[in-house]
Tab-separated table of C-alpha atoms in Angstrom:
chain	number	residue	atom	x	y	z
A	2	UNK	CA	0.120	0.025	0.047
A	3	UNK	CA	2.774	2.419	0.869
A	4	UNK	CA	4.567	1.655	-2.519
A	5	UNK	CA	1.227	2.649	-4.367
A	6	UNK	CA	1.036	5.923	-2.216
A	7	UNK	CA	4.445	6.821	-3.400
A	8	UNK	CA	3.539	6.185	-7.009
A	9	UNK	CA	0.528	8.409	-6.592
A	10	UNK	CA	1.676	11.384	-4.674
A	11	UNK	CA	-0.712	13.976	-3.251
A	12	UNK	CA	1.054	16.585	-5.351
A	13	UNK	CA	2.371	16.083	-8.970
A	14	UNK	CA	1.651	13.654	-11.385
A	15	UNK	CA	1.289	9.785	-10.691
A	16	UNK	CA	4.004	7.373	-12.087
A	17	UNK	CA	1.718	5.835	-14.470
A	18	UNK	CA	4.523	3.701	-16.120
A	19	UNK	CA	5.285	2.192	-12.727
A	20	UNK	CA	1.604	1.688	-11.903
A	21	UNK	CA	0.989	-0.209	-15.084
A	22	UNK	CA	3.894	-2.491	-14.227
A	23	UNK	CA	2.778	-2.873	-10.643
A	24	UNK	CA	1.309	-6.179	-9.278
A	25	UNK	CA	-2.300	-6.290	-10.386
A	26	UNK	CA	-3.430	-7.950	-7.245
A	27	UNK	CA	-2.080	-5.300	-5.207
A	28	UNK	CA	-3.604	-2.658	-7.259
A	29	UNK	CA	-7.069	-4.452	-7.070
A	30	UNK	CA	-6.627	-4.855	-3.259
A	31	UNK	CA	-5.940	-1.078	-3.051
A	32	UNK	CA	-9.106	-0.260	-5.066
A	33	UNK	CA	-11.200	-2.416	-2.774
A	34	UNK	CA	-9.983	-0.876	0.374
A	35	UNK	CA	-12.291	1.994	0.976
A	36	UNK	CA	-10.120	3.413	3.501
A	37	UNK	CA	-7.722	4.673	0.642
A	38	UNK	CA	-8.262	8.009	-0.932
A	39	UNK	CA	-10.847	7.681	-3.723
A	40	UNK	CA	-8.656	9.548	-6.220
A	41	UNK	CA	-5.818	7.142	-5.734
A	42	UNK	CA	-8.247	4.229	-6.062
A	43	UNK	CA	-9.532	5.680	-9.389
A	44	UNK	CA	-6.000	5.907	-10.790
A	45	UNK	CA	-5.398	2.279	-9.543
A	46	UNK	CA	-8.466	1.130	-11.519
A	47	UNK	CA	-7.229	2.881	-14.653
A	48	UNK	CA	-3.766	1.091	-14.152
A	49	UNK	CA	-5.678	-2.344	-14.176
A	50	UNK	CA	-6.920	-2.053	-17.694
A	51	UNK	CA	-6.334	-5.264	-19.514
A	52	UNK	CA	-5.026	-7.285	-16.594
A	53	UNK	CA	-7.717	-7.453	-13.872
A	54	UNK	CA	-7.148	-10.458	-11.591
A	55	UNK	CA	-10.147	-12.944	-12.225
A	56	UNK	CA	-10.454	-13.448	-8.324
A	57	UNK	CA	-10.970	-9.794	-7.704
A	58	UNK	CA	-13.822	-9.344	-10.325
A	59	UNK	CA	-16.647	-10.102	-7.845
A	60	UNK	CA	-15.410	-7.621	-5.275
A	61	UNK	CA	-14.880	-4.918	-8.002
A	62	UNK	CA	-18.386	-5.553	-9.228
A	63	UNK	CA	-19.639	-5.079	-5.699
A	64	UNK	CA	-17.890	-1.527	-5.633
A	65	UNK	CA	-19.827	-0.637	-8.736
A	66	UNK	CA	-23.051	-1.709	-7.223
A	67	UNK	CA	-22.478	0.159	-4.001
A	68	UNK	CA	-24.285	3.519	-4.195
A	69	UNK	CA	-22.339	4.856	-1.247
A	70	UNK	CA	-19.199	4.418	-3.188
A	71	UNK	CA	-17.494	7.411	-4.761
A	72	UNK	CA	-19.114	8.016	-8.025
A	73	UNK	CA	-15.533	8.562	-9.728
A	74	UNK	CA	-14.406	5.207	-8.567
A	75	UNK	CA	-17.632	3.457	-9.728
A	76	UNK	CA	-17.246	5.089	-13.226
A	77	UNK	CA	-13.603	3.936	-13.563
A	78	UNK	CA	-14.684	0.384	-12.619
A	79	UNK	CA	-17.483	0.347	-14.914
A	80	UNK	CA	-14.979	1.209	-17.777
A	81	UNK	CA	-12.487	-1.300	-16.518
A	82	UNK	CA	-15.171	-4.053	-16.415
A	83	UNK	CA	-16.936	-3.156	-19.629
A	84	UNK	CA	-17.993	-6.345	-21.322
A	85	UNK	CA	-18.315	-8.556	-18.271
A	86	UNK	CA	-21.830	-10.228	-18.689
A	87	UNK	CA	-22.179	-10.542	-14.798
A	88	UNK	CA	-22.760	-6.649	-14.788
A	89	UNK	CA	-25.785	-6.762	-17.112
A	90	UNK	CA	-28.609	-7.886	-14.651
A	91	UNK	CA	-27.578	-5.060	-12.329
A	92	UNK	CA	-27.330	-2.587	-15.087
A	93	UNK	CA	-30.919	-3.441	-16.353
A	94	UNK	CA	-32.120	-3.320	-12.777
A	95	UNK	CA	-30.300	0.058	-12.100
A	96	UNK	CA	-32.013	1.377	-15.179
A	97	UNK	CA	-35.482	0.730	-13.499
A	98	UNK	CA	-34.408	2.121	-10.184
A	99	UNK	CA	-32.304	5.103	-11.272
A	100	UNK	CA	-29.050	6.422	-9.634
A	101	UNK	CA	-28.451	9.939	-8.916
A	102	UNK	CA	-24.580	9.515	-8.604
A	103	UNK	CA	-22.989	12.119	-10.938
A	104	UNK	CA	-22.083	10.396	-14.251
A	105	UNK	CA	-22.633	6.833	-13.155
A	106	UNK	CA	-26.063	6.524	-15.009
A	107	UNK	CA	-24.155	7.477	-18.220
A	108	UNK	CA	-21.262	5.190	-17.759
A	109	UNK	CA	-23.681	2.471	-17.000
A	110	UNK	CA	-25.439	3.191	-20.174
A	111	UNK	CA	-22.347	2.932	-22.102
A	112	UNK	CA	-21.612	-0.448	-20.375
A	113	UNK	CA	-24.984	-1.734	-21.581
A	114	UNK	CA	-23.984	-0.653	-25.108
A	115	UNK	CA	-20.695	-2.431	-24.861
A	116	UNK	CA	-22.470	-5.515	-23.683
A	117	UNK	CA	-24.780	-5.339	-26.726
A	118	UNK	CA	-27.970	-4.379	-24.945
A	119	UNK	CA	-30.032	-2.849	-27.804
A	120	UNK	CA	-32.494	-1.295	-25.470
A	121	UNK	CA	-29.755	1.247	-24.424
A	122	UNK	CA	-29.648	2.660	-28.003
A	123	UNK	CA	-32.127	5.606	-27.421
A	124	UNK	CA	-30.491	6.740	-24.325
A	125	UNK	CA	-26.980	6.432	-25.929
A	126	UNK	CA	-28.229	8.257	-29.124
A	127	UNK	CA	-29.243	11.203	-26.833
A	128	UNK	CA	-25.850	11.160	-25.121
A	129	UNK	CA	-24.066	11.080	-28.331
A	130	UNK	CA	-25.931	14.304	-29.414
A	131	UNK	CA	-24.875	16.270	-26.321
A	132	UNK	CA	-23.213	19.624	-26.467
A	133	UNK	CA	-20.829	18.324	-23.907
A	134	UNK	CA	-17.895	16.449	-25.254
A	135	UNK	CA	-17.765	14.157	-22.206
A	136	UNK	CA	-21.354	12.937	-22.762
A	137	UNK	CA	-20.979	12.883	-26.383
A	138	UNK	CA	-17.928	10.547	-26.337
A	139	UNK	CA	-19.658	8.151	-23.844
A	140	UNK	CA	-22.706	8.056	-26.025
A	141	UNK	CA	-20.718	7.386	-29.098
A	142	UNK	CA	-18.549	4.600	-27.535
A	143	UNK	CA	-21.771	2.773	-26.326
A	144	UNK	CA	-23.326	3.087	-29.801
A	145	UNK	CA	-20.054	1.820	-31.318
A	146	UNK	CA	-20.308	-1.144	-29.075
A	147	UNK	CA	-23.898	-1.849	-30.152
A	148	UNK	CA	-22.759	-1.847	-33.752
A	149	UNK	CA	-19.926	-4.138	-32.924
A	150	UNK	CA	-22.499	-6.604	-31.593
A	151	UNK	CA	-25.389	-6.265	-34.022
A	152	UNK	CA	-24.096	-4.239	-37.047
A	153	UNK	CA	-25.008	-0.752	-38.011
A	154	UNK	CA	-28.142	-1.598	-39.898
A	155	UNK	CA	-29.755	-3.165	-36.977
A	156	UNK	CA	-28.930	-0.282	-34.637
A	157	UNK	CA	-30.160	2.117	-37.324
A	158	UNK	CA	-33.465	0.188	-37.460
A	159	UNK	CA	-33.768	0.190	-33.673
A	160	UNK	CA	-33.471	3.901	-33.500
A	161	UNK	CA	-35.222	5.029	-36.751
A	162	UNK	CA	-34.917	8.709	-37.766
A	163	UNK	CA	-37.881	10.415	-35.923
A	164	UNK	CA	-35.667	12.062	-33.260
A	165	UNK	CA	-32.816	14.531	-34.254
A	166	UNK	CA	-30.341	12.485	-32.230
A	167	UNK	CA	-31.141	9.417	-34.173
A	168	UNK	CA	-30.725	11.247	-37.357
A	169	UNK	CA	-27.335	12.323	-36.029
A	170	UNK	CA	-26.318	8.758	-35.384
A	171	UNK	CA	-27.551	7.838	-38.964
A	172	UNK	CA	-25.350	10.726	-40.407
A	173	UNK	CA	-22.385	9.628	-38.408
A	174	UNK	CA	-22.903	5.993	-39.585
A	175	UNK	CA	-23.188	6.805	-43.223
A	176	UNK	CA	-20.068	9.115	-43.004
A	177	UNK	CA	-18.040	6.179	-41.488
A	178	UNK	CA	-19.249	3.930	-44.218
A	179	UNK	CA	-17.960	6.457	-46.832
A	180	UNK	CA	-21.567	7.298	-48.107
A	181	UNK	CA	-22.715	10.750	-49.282
A	182	UNK	CA	-23.900	12.860	-46.522
A	183	UNK	CA	-24.800	15.944	-48.356
A	184	UNK	CA	-28.486	15.368	-48.116
A	185	UNK	CA	-28.087	16.027	-44.247
A	186	UNK	CA	-27.277	19.620	-45.056
A	187	UNK	CA	-30.968	20.181	-45.399
A	188	UNK	CA	-31.881	18.519	-42.226
A	189	UNK	CA	-34.423	20.549	-40.238
A	190	UNK	CA	-32.312	20.349	-37.082
A	191	UNK	CA	-29.528	22.848	-37.378
A	192	UNK	CA	-27.149	20.757	-35.194
A	193	UNK	CA	-27.404	17.885	-37.617
A	194	UNK	CA	-26.949	20.101	-40.680
A	195	UNK	CA	-23.963	21.732	-38.923
A	196	UNK	CA	-22.381	18.226	-38.420
A	197	UNK	CA	-23.063	17.426	-42.087
A	198	UNK	CA	-21.346	20.723	-43.066
A	199	UNK	CA	-18.164	19.631	-41.251
A	200	UNK	CA	-18.226	16.110	-42.642
A	201	UNK	CA	-18.844	16.599	-46.445
A	202	UNK	CA	-15.500	16.204	-48.268
A	203	UNK	CA	-16.300	16.392	-51.985
A	204	UNK	CA	-16.258	19.710	-53.533
A	205	UNK	CA	-17.876	18.538	-56.781
A	206	UNK	CA	-20.817	17.080	-54.794
A	207	UNK	CA	-21.440	20.243	-53.149
A	208	UNK	CA	-21.403	22.252	-56.331
A	209	UNK	CA	-23.922	19.713	-57.772
A	210	UNK	CA	-25.968	20.041	-54.574
A	211	UNK	CA	-26.026	23.766	-55.155
A	212	UNK	CA	-27.132	23.397	-58.709
A	213	UNK	CA	-30.095	21.163	-57.454
A	214	UNK	CA	-31.705	24.436	-55.932
A	215	UNK	CA	-31.809	23.261	-52.336
A	216	UNK	CA	-33.745	25.039	-49.716
A	217	UNK	CA	-31.974	28.447	-48.691
A	218	UNK	CA	-30.403	27.366	-45.514
A	219	UNK	CA	-29.124	24.176	-47.087
A	220	UNK	CA	-27.614	26.270	-49.839
A	221	UNK	CA	-25.868	28.494	-47.480
A	222	UNK	CA	-24.427	25.573	-45.555
A	223	UNK	CA	-23.157	24.008	-48.852
A	224	UNK	CA	-21.502	27.330	-49.644
A	225	UNK	CA	-19.864	27.329	-46.359
A	226	UNK	CA	-18.820	23.676	-46.546
A	227	UNK	CA	-17.324	24.179	-49.991
A	228	UNK	CA	-15.275	27.180	-48.794
A	229	UNK	CA	-13.892	25.135	-45.825
A	230	UNK	CA	-12.683	22.726	-48.416
A	231	UNK	CA	-11.277	24.983	-51.083
A	232	UNK	CA	-10.649	28.216	-49.330
A	233	UNK	CA	-11.667	29.896	-52.661
A	234	UNK	CA	-13.072	33.244	-51.597
A	235	UNK	CA	-13.808	34.316	-55.057
A	236	UNK	CA	-15.933	31.213	-55.648
A	237	UNK	CA	-17.665	31.700	-52.318
A	238	UNK	CA	-18.439	35.376	-53.128
A	239	UNK	CA	-19.979	34.278	-56.369
A	240	UNK	CA	-22.101	31.676	-54.803
A	241	UNK	CA	-23.112	34.395	-52.136
A	242	UNK	CA	-24.169	36.707	-54.841
A	243	UNK	CA	-26.101	33.957	-56.627
A	244	UNK	CA	-27.980	33.205	-53.492
A	245	UNK	CA	-28.816	36.855	-52.999
A	246	UNK	CA	-26.270	37.560	-50.330
A	247	UNK	CA	-28.483	36.233	-47.577
A	248	UNK	CA	-28.089	37.844	-44.266
A	249	UNK	CA	-29.759	37.505	-40.838
A	250	UNK	CA	-31.471	40.804	-40.012
A	251	UNK	CA	-31.244	42.130	-36.452
A	252	UNK	CA	-33.335	45.335	-35.538
A	253	UNK	CA	-31.173	48.142	-34.241
A	254	UNK	CA	-27.835	46.462	-35.252
A	255	UNK	CA	-25.941	48.968	-37.404
A	256	UNK	CA	-23.250	48.004	-39.654
A	257	UNK	CA	-20.352	49.012	-37.431
A	258	UNK	CA	-21.641	46.760	-34.587
A	259	UNK	CA	-22.477	43.965	-37.008
A	260	UNK	CA	-19.153	43.770	-38.771
A	261	UNK	CA	-17.266	43.854	-35.314
A	262	UNK	CA	-19.566	41.028	-33.939
A	263	UNK	CA	-19.714	38.832	-37.009
A	264	UNK	CA	-16.124	38.655	-37.754
A	265	UNK	CA	-15.288	37.819	-34.039
A	266	UNK	CA	-17.934	35.265	-33.459
A	267	UNK	CA	-19.469	33.764	-36.661
A	268	UNK	CA	-16.360	31.657	-37.457
A	269	UNK	CA	-16.592	29.646	-34.103
A	270	UNK	CA	-20.282	30.074	-33.327
A	271	UNK	CA	-22.247	27.098	-31.847
A	272	UNK	CA	-23.936	24.640	-34.105
A	273	UNK	CA	-27.497	25.914	-33.635
A	274	UNK	CA	-26.455	29.043	-35.228
A	275	UNK	CA	-27.950	30.509	-38.447
A	276	UNK	CA	-25.262	29.526	-41.177
A	277	UNK	CA	-25.889	32.956	-42.825
A	278	UNK	CA	-23.622	34.502	-40.184
A	279	UNK	CA	-20.744	32.352	-41.202
A	280	UNK	CA	-21.329	33.170	-44.948
A	281	UNK	CA	-21.471	36.825	-44.191
A	282	UNK	CA	-18.125	36.508	-42.440
A	283	UNK	CA	-16.544	34.725	-45.363
A	284	UNK	CA	-17.845	37.174	-47.845
A	285	UNK	CA	-17.267	40.453	-46.150
A	286	UNK	CA	-13.998	42.271	-45.260
A	287	UNK	CA	-13.292	42.335	-41.617
A	288	UNK	CA	-13.129	45.614	-39.911
A	289	UNK	CA	-9.810	47.203	-38.775
A	290	UNK	CA	-9.056	46.323	-35.175
A	291	UNK	CA	-7.735	49.118	-32.998
A	292	UNK	CA	-4.055	49.437	-31.936
A	293	UNK	CA	-4.495	48.246	-28.281
A	294	UNK	CA	-1.849	50.226	-26.634
A	295	UNK	CA	-2.639	53.381	-28.600
A	296	UNK	CA	-6.458	52.956	-27.888
A	297	UNK	CA	-5.927	52.365	-24.083
A	298	UNK	CA	-3.630	55.334	-23.943
A	299	UNK	CA	-6.156	57.737	-25.716
A	300	UNK	CA	-8.944	56.462	-23.402
A	301	UNK	CA	-6.762	56.998	-20.397
A	302	UNK	CA	-5.809	60.485	-21.580
A	303	UNK	CA	-9.273	61.478	-22.127
A	304	UNK	CA	-10.392	60.390	-18.649
A	305	UNK	CA	-7.395	62.090	-17.137
A	306	UNK	CA	-8.150	65.254	-19.039
A	307	UNK	CA	-11.844	65.108	-17.541
A	308	UNK	CA	-10.302	64.862	-13.975
A	309	UNK	CA	-11.679	61.301	-13.441
A	310	UNK	CA	-8.284	59.935	-12.100
A	311	UNK	CA	-8.231	56.741	-14.165
A	312	UNK	CA	-6.262	53.668	-12.971
A	313	UNK	CA	-4.062	51.874	-15.386
A	314	UNK	CA	-6.024	49.653	-17.836
A	315	UNK	CA	-6.206	45.894	-16.971
A	316	UNK	CA	-7.341	43.125	-19.289
A	317	UNK	CA	-10.672	41.455	-18.622
A	318	UNK	CA	-8.729	38.365	-17.427
A	319	UNK	CA	-6.527	40.225	-15.043
A	320	UNK	CA	-9.555	42.117	-13.809
A	321	UNK	CA	-11.450	38.922	-12.914
A	322	UNK	CA	-8.149	37.073	-11.980
A	323	UNK	CA	-8.976	34.365	-14.390
A	324	UNK	CA	-9.980	33.644	-17.957
A	325	UNK	CA	-9.847	36.060	-21.024
A	326	UNK	CA	-12.012	38.398	-22.837
A	327	UNK	CA	-12.537	41.207	-25.432
A	328	UNK	CA	-12.139	44.196	-23.233
A	329	UNK	CA	-9.985	46.137	-20.871
A	330	UNK	CA	-10.948	47.821	-17.578
A	331	UNK	CA	-10.056	51.177	-16.566
A	332	UNK	CA	-11.326	52.145	-13.059
A	333	UNK	CA	-12.307	55.752	-12.286
A	334	UNK	CA	-13.074	55.820	-8.538
A	335	UNK	CA	-16.569	54.369	-8.178
A	336	UNK	CA	-17.032	53.600	-11.964
A	337	UNK	CA	-15.455	50.882	-14.157
A	338	UNK	CA	-15.025	51.866	-17.714
A	339	UNK	CA	-14.866	49.079	-20.361
A	340	UNK	CA	-12.933	49.469	-23.432
A	341	UNK	CA	-13.527	46.844	-26.160
A	342	UNK	CA	-10.800	45.146	-28.266
A	343	UNK	CA	-13.174	44.798	-31.222
A	344	UNK	CA	-13.409	48.490	-32.209
A	345	UNK	CA	-13.952	51.996	-30.709
A	346	UNK	CA	-16.602	50.762	-28.178
A	347	UNK	CA	-16.628	51.718	-24.501
A	348	UNK	CA	-19.238	51.438	-21.893
A	349	UNK	CA	-19.802	51.545	-18.193
A	350	UNK	CA	-22.567	50.927	-15.578
A	351	UNK	CA	-23.918	54.495	-15.613
A	352	UNK	CA	-24.826	55.949	-18.995
A	353	UNK	CA	-24.769	59.510	-17.341
A	354	UNK	CA	-21.195	59.302	-16.056
A	355	UNK	CA	-18.999	62.025	-17.031
A	356	UNK	CA	-16.695	59.439	-18.503
A	357	UNK	CA	-19.217	59.017	-21.371
A	358	UNK	CA	-18.934	62.546	-22.695
A	359	UNK	CA	-15.043	62.610	-22.262
A	360	UNK	CA	-14.691	59.438	-24.327
A	361	UNK	CA	-17.187	60.445	-27.032
A	362	UNK	CA	-15.399	63.514	-27.393
A	363	UNK	CA	-12.117	61.588	-27.997
A	364	UNK	CA	-13.750	59.556	-30.809
A	365	UNK	CA	-15.004	56.470	-28.857
A	366	UNK	CA	-18.613	55.078	-29.196
A	367	UNK	CA	-20.447	54.667	-26.035
A	368	UNK	CA	-22.676	51.569	-25.925
A	369	UNK	CA	-25.595	52.609	-23.913
A	370	UNK	CA	-28.120	50.383	-22.173
A	371	UNK	CA	-30.541	50.352	-25.151
A	372	UNK	CA	-27.895	49.442	-27.643
A	373	UNK	CA	-26.331	46.970	-25.328
A	374	UNK	CA	-29.508	45.110	-24.877
A	375	UNK	CA	-29.945	44.254	-28.458
A	376	UNK	CA	-29.968	40.381	-28.807
A	377	UNK	CA	-27.930	39.178	-31.897
A	378	UNK	CA	-30.385	36.712	-33.137
A	379	UNK	CA	-29.561	33.165	-34.164
A	380	UNK	CA	-25.783	33.775	-33.501
A	381	UNK	CA	-25.300	31.205	-30.771
A	382	UNK	CA	-22.104	31.771	-28.669
A	383	UNK	CA	-20.729	29.757	-25.770
A	384	UNK	CA	-21.081	31.754	-22.608
A	385	UNK	CA	-20.705	30.075	-19.104
A	386	UNK	CA	-22.282	26.754	-20.040
A	387	UNK	CA	-24.978	28.185	-22.261
A	388	UNK	CA	-24.932	28.233	-26.101
A	389	UNK	CA	-27.453	30.774	-27.151
A	390	UNK	CA	-27.675	34.274	-28.753
A	391	UNK	CA	-26.116	37.051	-26.624
A	392	UNK	CA	-26.712	40.719	-26.465
A	393	UNK	CA	-24.435	43.396	-27.918
A	394	UNK	CA	-23.101	44.409	-24.624
A	395	UNK	CA	-22.012	40.866	-23.843
A	396	UNK	CA	-20.360	40.216	-27.242
A	397	UNK	CA	-18.436	43.497	-27.273
A	398	UNK	CA	-17.321	43.176	-23.796
A	399	UNK	CA	-17.016	39.244	-23.547
A	400	UNK	CA	-15.444	37.491	-20.673
A	401	UNK	CA	-15.166	33.739	-20.075
A	402	UNK	CA	-13.288	32.291	-17.115
């Protein structure tokens, strides 16, 4: 036990090479001893992959079944013992009873898939369509297990294509089989159409698809997918003109704001976004970005001239002591002034603060409450766990930890 403790120090990285060479019986005993730290036991479970002592399997299965056991240990053991048929009765019973331990239900669902339980297919399909990579990988691994047991056709038949997540599985399956997935660009679910956009790999097929006169949004996706393959800006602009240069209109969003936002966020917006935002970014010139040292110096000088005693500017990340963002903060006593990196945009908590007039006279644009509250429709941006349209204020002065 002491040997294992030294291989997994409280600080620093575990010696994984030594652990994978360590006596598997000793590792299994360590996992079974609940007096040991759970995080060390989880690492020992990982080190047992491919060499679990048969005599220790019943005890390890008991650890999985024990709802008082640490969830992370149970998850590691479910992965370790995936494929053990003695788990299936408990897994099926657990499905009926439920289990609120974080992550265990998902790991159990994957184990059912790896054991070939076709009734797990709908749940795995839902997981595989998650916005969170952790759940998505678990769902995909379980579905792959079902395909390994029963073949892709059987799993596709089990799921059908009524639900968006099931069509996503069908798309992924056809892609892996080398089939044409271009028709999925027209799927009514934007997440699926977005995935198809990232998977199509034949420029000629995309050009033919565009010639077929697809629905407007599918045509935009085809244009974006083609650009991703060819990086031919001239061709993309020609297609954009042929499609009528489609744009997502947002009331109150003027061109200066629009260009700053579209070129910052459209290239990496979330999958439920309207693809017209990306096409606009591809077909328009990005606005010039300010020289940050000069911009901050001018803002500080204007605030100083107004006798507001500004502190030195700090980045959004330094201001929050973590993360990063698209603005700097200049504190003026009881008011923080935000200076965007996306253009000449500034704001603060009080639209009547004297800093507003000082900065506007220096050529900055103050984003007041009315303008800041404009929601940029159908441009979904990741923001503290959410993936949805944000308002102008959040986009110009964006921070993420």
